[in-house]
mmCIF file with all atom_site columns, C-alpha atoms in Angstrom:
data_model
loop_
_atom_site.group_PDB
_atom_site.id
_atom_site.type_symbol
_atom_site.label_atom_id
_atom_site.label_alt_id
_atom_site.label_comp_id
_atom_site.label_asym_id
_atom_site.label_entity_id
_atom_site.label_seq_id
_atom_site.pdbx_PDB_ins_code
_atom_site.Cartn_x
_atom_site.Cartn_y
_atom_site.Cartn_z
_atom_site.occupancy
_atom_site.B_iso_or_equiv
_atom_site.pdbx_formal_charge
_atom_site.auth_seq_id
_atom_site.auth_comp_id
_atom_site.auth_asym_id
_atom_site.auth_atom_id
_atom_site.pdbx_PDB_model_num
ATOM 1  C CA . MET A 1 1  ? 9.394   269.215 24.547 1.00 78.00 ? 1  MET A CA 1
ATOM 2  C CA . LYS A 1 2  ? 7.661   272.157 22.894 1.00 78.00 ? 2  LYS A CA 1
ATOM 3  C CA . ILE A 1 3  ? 7.833   270.636 19.357 1.00 81.00 ? 3  ILE A CA 1
ATOM 4  C CA . LYS A 1 4  ? 6.584   267.168 20.994 1.00 84.00 ? 4  LYS A CA 1
ATOM 5  C CA . ASP A 1 5  ? 3.511   269.275 22.440 1.00 86.00 ? 5  ASP A CA 1
ATOM 6  C CA . LYS A 1 6  ? 2.748   270.773 19.125 1.00 82.00 ? 6  LYS A CA 1
ATOM 7  C CA . ILE A 1 7  ? 2.674   267.374 17.375 1.00 84.00 ? 7  ILE A CA 1
ATOM 8  C CA . ILE A 1 8  ? 0.521   266.129 20.105 1.00 87.00 ? 8  ILE A CA 1
ATOM 9  C CA . ILE A 1 9  ? -1.805  268.730 19.243 1.00 84.00 ? 9  ILE A CA 1
ATOM 10 C CA . ILE A 1 10 ? -1.638  268.205 15.591 1.00 83.00 ? 10 ILE A CA 1
ATOM 11 C CA . ASN A 1 11 ? -2.294  264.437 16.037 1.00 85.00 ? 11 ASN A CA 1
ATOM 12 C CA . ASN A 1 12 ? -5.512  265.265 18.124 1.00 86.00 ? 12 ASN A CA 1
ATOM 13 C CA . PHE A 1 13 ? -6.708  267.720 15.302 1.00 81.00 ? 13 PHE A CA 1
ATOM 14 C CA . LYS A 1 14 ? -6.255  264.903 12.709 1.00 80.00 ? 14 LYS A CA 1
ATOM 15 C CA . SER A 1 15 ? -8.318  262.400 14.916 1.00 82.00 ? 15 SER A CA 1
ATOM 16 C CA . GLU A 1 16 ? -10.875 265.286 15.091 1.00 79.00 ? 16 GLU A CA 1
ATOM 17 C CA . ILE A 1 17 ? -10.965 265.578 11.332 1.00 75.00 ? 17 ILE A CA 1
ATOM 18 C CA . ARG A 1 18 ? -11.379 261.826 10.921 1.00 74.00 ? 18 ARG A CA 1
ATOM 19 C CA . THR A 1 19 ? -14.327 261.888 13.368 1.00 75.00 ? 19 THR A CA 1
ATOM 20 C CA . PHE A 1 20 ? -16.083 264.759 11.370 1.00 70.00 ? 20 PHE A CA 1
ATOM 21 C CA . GLU A 1 21 ? -15.584 263.203 8.049  1.00 68.00 ? 21 GLU A CA 1
ATOM 22 C CA . GLU A 1 22 ? -17.271 259.919 9.491  1.00 68.00 ? 22 GLU A CA 1
ATOM 23 C CA . ILE A 1 23 ? -20.206 261.996 10.794 1.00 66.00 ? 23 ILE A CA 1
ATOM 24 C CA . ARG A 1 24 ? -22.959 261.348 8.248  1.00 60.00 ? 24 ARG A CA 1
ATOM 25 C CA . ASN A 1 25 ? -26.163 261.706 10.331 1.00 59.00 ? 25 ASN A CA 1
ATOM 26 C CA . ASN A 1 26 ? -26.406 265.451 9.646  1.00 64.00 ? 26 ASN A CA 1
ATOM 27 C CA . GLU A 1 27 ? -24.654 266.040 6.446  1.00 71.00 ? 27 GLU A CA 1
ATOM 28 C CA . GLU A 1 28 ? -26.413 269.309 5.830  1.00 73.00 ? 28 GLU A CA 1
ATOM 29 C CA . ILE A 1 29 ? -24.972 270.855 8.908  1.00 69.00 ? 29 ILE A CA 1
ATOM 30 C CA . VAL A 1 30 ? -21.768 269.470 8.727  1.00 67.00 ? 30 VAL A CA 1
ATOM 31 C CA . LYS A 1 31 ? -21.320 270.904 5.057  1.00 72.00 ? 31 LYS A CA 1
ATOM 32 C CA . LYS A 1 32 ? -22.279 274.346 6.402  1.00 75.00 ? 32 LYS A CA 1
ATOM 33 C CA . ILE A 1 33 ? -19.989 274.304 9.331  1.00 75.00 ? 33 ILE A CA 1
ATOM 34 C CA . ASN A 1 34 ? -17.112 272.668 7.256  1.00 77.00 ? 34 ASN A CA 1
ATOM 35 C CA . PRO A 1 35 ? -15.453 271.628 10.458 1.00 75.00 ? 35 PRO A CA 1
ATOM 36 C CA . ALA A 1 36 ? -12.753 269.816 8.917  1.00 73.00 ? 36 ALA A CA 1
ATOM 37 C CA . GLY A 1 37 ? -11.620 272.876 6.873  1.00 81.00 ? 37 GLY A CA 1
ATOM 38 C CA . ILE A 1 38 ? -11.654 274.792 10.051 1.00 83.00 ? 38 ILE A CA 1
ATOM 39 C CA . ILE A 1 39 ? -9.547  272.270 11.777 1.00 81.00 ? 39 ILE A CA 1
ATOM 40 C CA . ARG A 1 40 ? -7.027  272.197 8.704  1.00 83.00 ? 40 ARG A CA 1
ATOM 41 C CA . LYS A 1 41 ? -6.661  275.886 8.878  1.00 89.00 ? 41 LYS A CA 1
ATOM 42 C CA . ASN A 1 42 ? -5.755  275.691 12.566 1.00 87.00 ? 42 ASN A CA 1
ATOM 43 C CA . LEU A 1 43 ? -3.120  272.914 11.357 1.00 86.00 ? 43 LEU A CA 1
ATOM 44 C CA . ILE A 1 44 ? -1.645  274.792 9.229  1.00 90.00 ? 44 ILE A CA 1
ATOM 45 C CA . LYS A 1 45 ? -1.472  278.023 11.352 1.00 91.00 ? 45 LYS A CA 1
ATOM 46 C CA . ILE A 1 46 ? 0.142   275.860 14.460 1.00 88.00 ? 46 ILE A CA 1
ATOM 47 C CA . ILE A 1 47 ? 2.815   274.656 12.060 1.00 88.00 ? 47 ILE A CA 1
ATOM 48 C CA . GLU A 1 48 ? 3.763   278.026 10.597 1.00 92.00 ? 48 GLU A CA 1
ATOM 49 C CA . GLU A 1 49 ? 3.275   280.057 13.706 1.00 92.00 ? 49 GLU A CA 1
ATOM 50 C CA . GLU A 1 50 ? 4.495   277.726 16.430 1.00 88.00 ? 50 GLU A CA 1
ATOM 51 C CA . ILE A 1 51 ? 6.331   274.696 14.803 1.00 88.00 ? 51 ILE A CA 1
ATOM 52 C CA . LEU A 1 52 ? 8.470   276.107 12.341 1.00 91.00 ? 52 LEU A CA 1
ATOM 53 C CA . PRO A 1 53 ? 9.883   279.046 14.444 1.00 92.00 ? 53 PRO A CA 1
ATOM 54 C CA . LEU A 1 54 ? 10.888  276.300 17.113 1.00 89.00 ? 54 LEU A CA 1
ATOM 55 C CA . VAL A 1 55 ? 12.521  274.276 14.486 1.00 90.00 ? 55 VAL A CA 1
ATOM 56 C CA . GLU A 1 56 ? 14.592  277.087 13.361 1.00 92.00 ? 56 GLU A CA 1
ATOM 57 C CA . MET A 1 57 ? 15.570  278.178 16.856 1.00 91.00 ? 57 MET A CA 1
ATOM 58 C CA . SER A 1 58 ? 16.549  274.735 17.497 1.00 90.00 ? 58 SER A CA 1
ATOM 59 C CA . LYS A 1 59 ? 18.870  275.008 14.351 1.00 91.00 ? 59 LYS A CA 1
ATOM 60 C CA . GLU A 1 60 ? 20.273  278.297 15.397 1.00 93.00 ? 60 GLU A CA 1
ATOM 61 C CA . LEU A 1 61 ? 21.058  276.998 18.895 1.00 90.00 ? 61 LEU A CA 1
ATOM 62 C CA . THR A 1 62 ? 22.687  273.749 17.548 1.00 90.00 ? 62 THR A CA 1
ATOM 63 C CA . ASN A 1 63 ? 24.836  275.861 14.970 1.00 92.00 ? 63 ASN A CA 1
ATOM 64 C CA . LYS A 1 64 ? 25.903  278.375 17.690 1.00 90.00 ? 64 LYS A CA 1
ATOM 65 C CA . LEU A 1 65 ? 26.849  275.305 19.815 1.00 88.00 ? 65 LEU A CA 1
ATOM 66 C CA . LEU A 1 66 ? 28.910  273.679 17.154 1.00 89.00 ? 66 LEU A CA 1
ATOM 67 C CA . LYS A 1 67 ? 30.876  276.835 16.610 1.00 89.00 ? 67 LYS A CA 1
ATOM 68 C CA . ASN A 1 68 ? 31.722  277.152 19.929 1.00 82.00 ? 68 ASN A CA 1
ATOM 69 C CA . TYR A 1 69 ? 32.616  273.379 20.554 1.00 75.00 ? 69 TYR A CA 1
#
């Protein structure tokens, strides 16, 4: 469930990136703020700090269960 929640967050971020990339009304402000870049950094951070450790923990638990079985 934790991994699923993180993937939902990532999908929401990806949707936001598409929204910002479609905004053309105020390109100067969008270029200065670079919201897509900020969102991408957050995506990478979530993947590296939250999802990958959960996957590794799941692998370890699975291996322990298999050894005991």
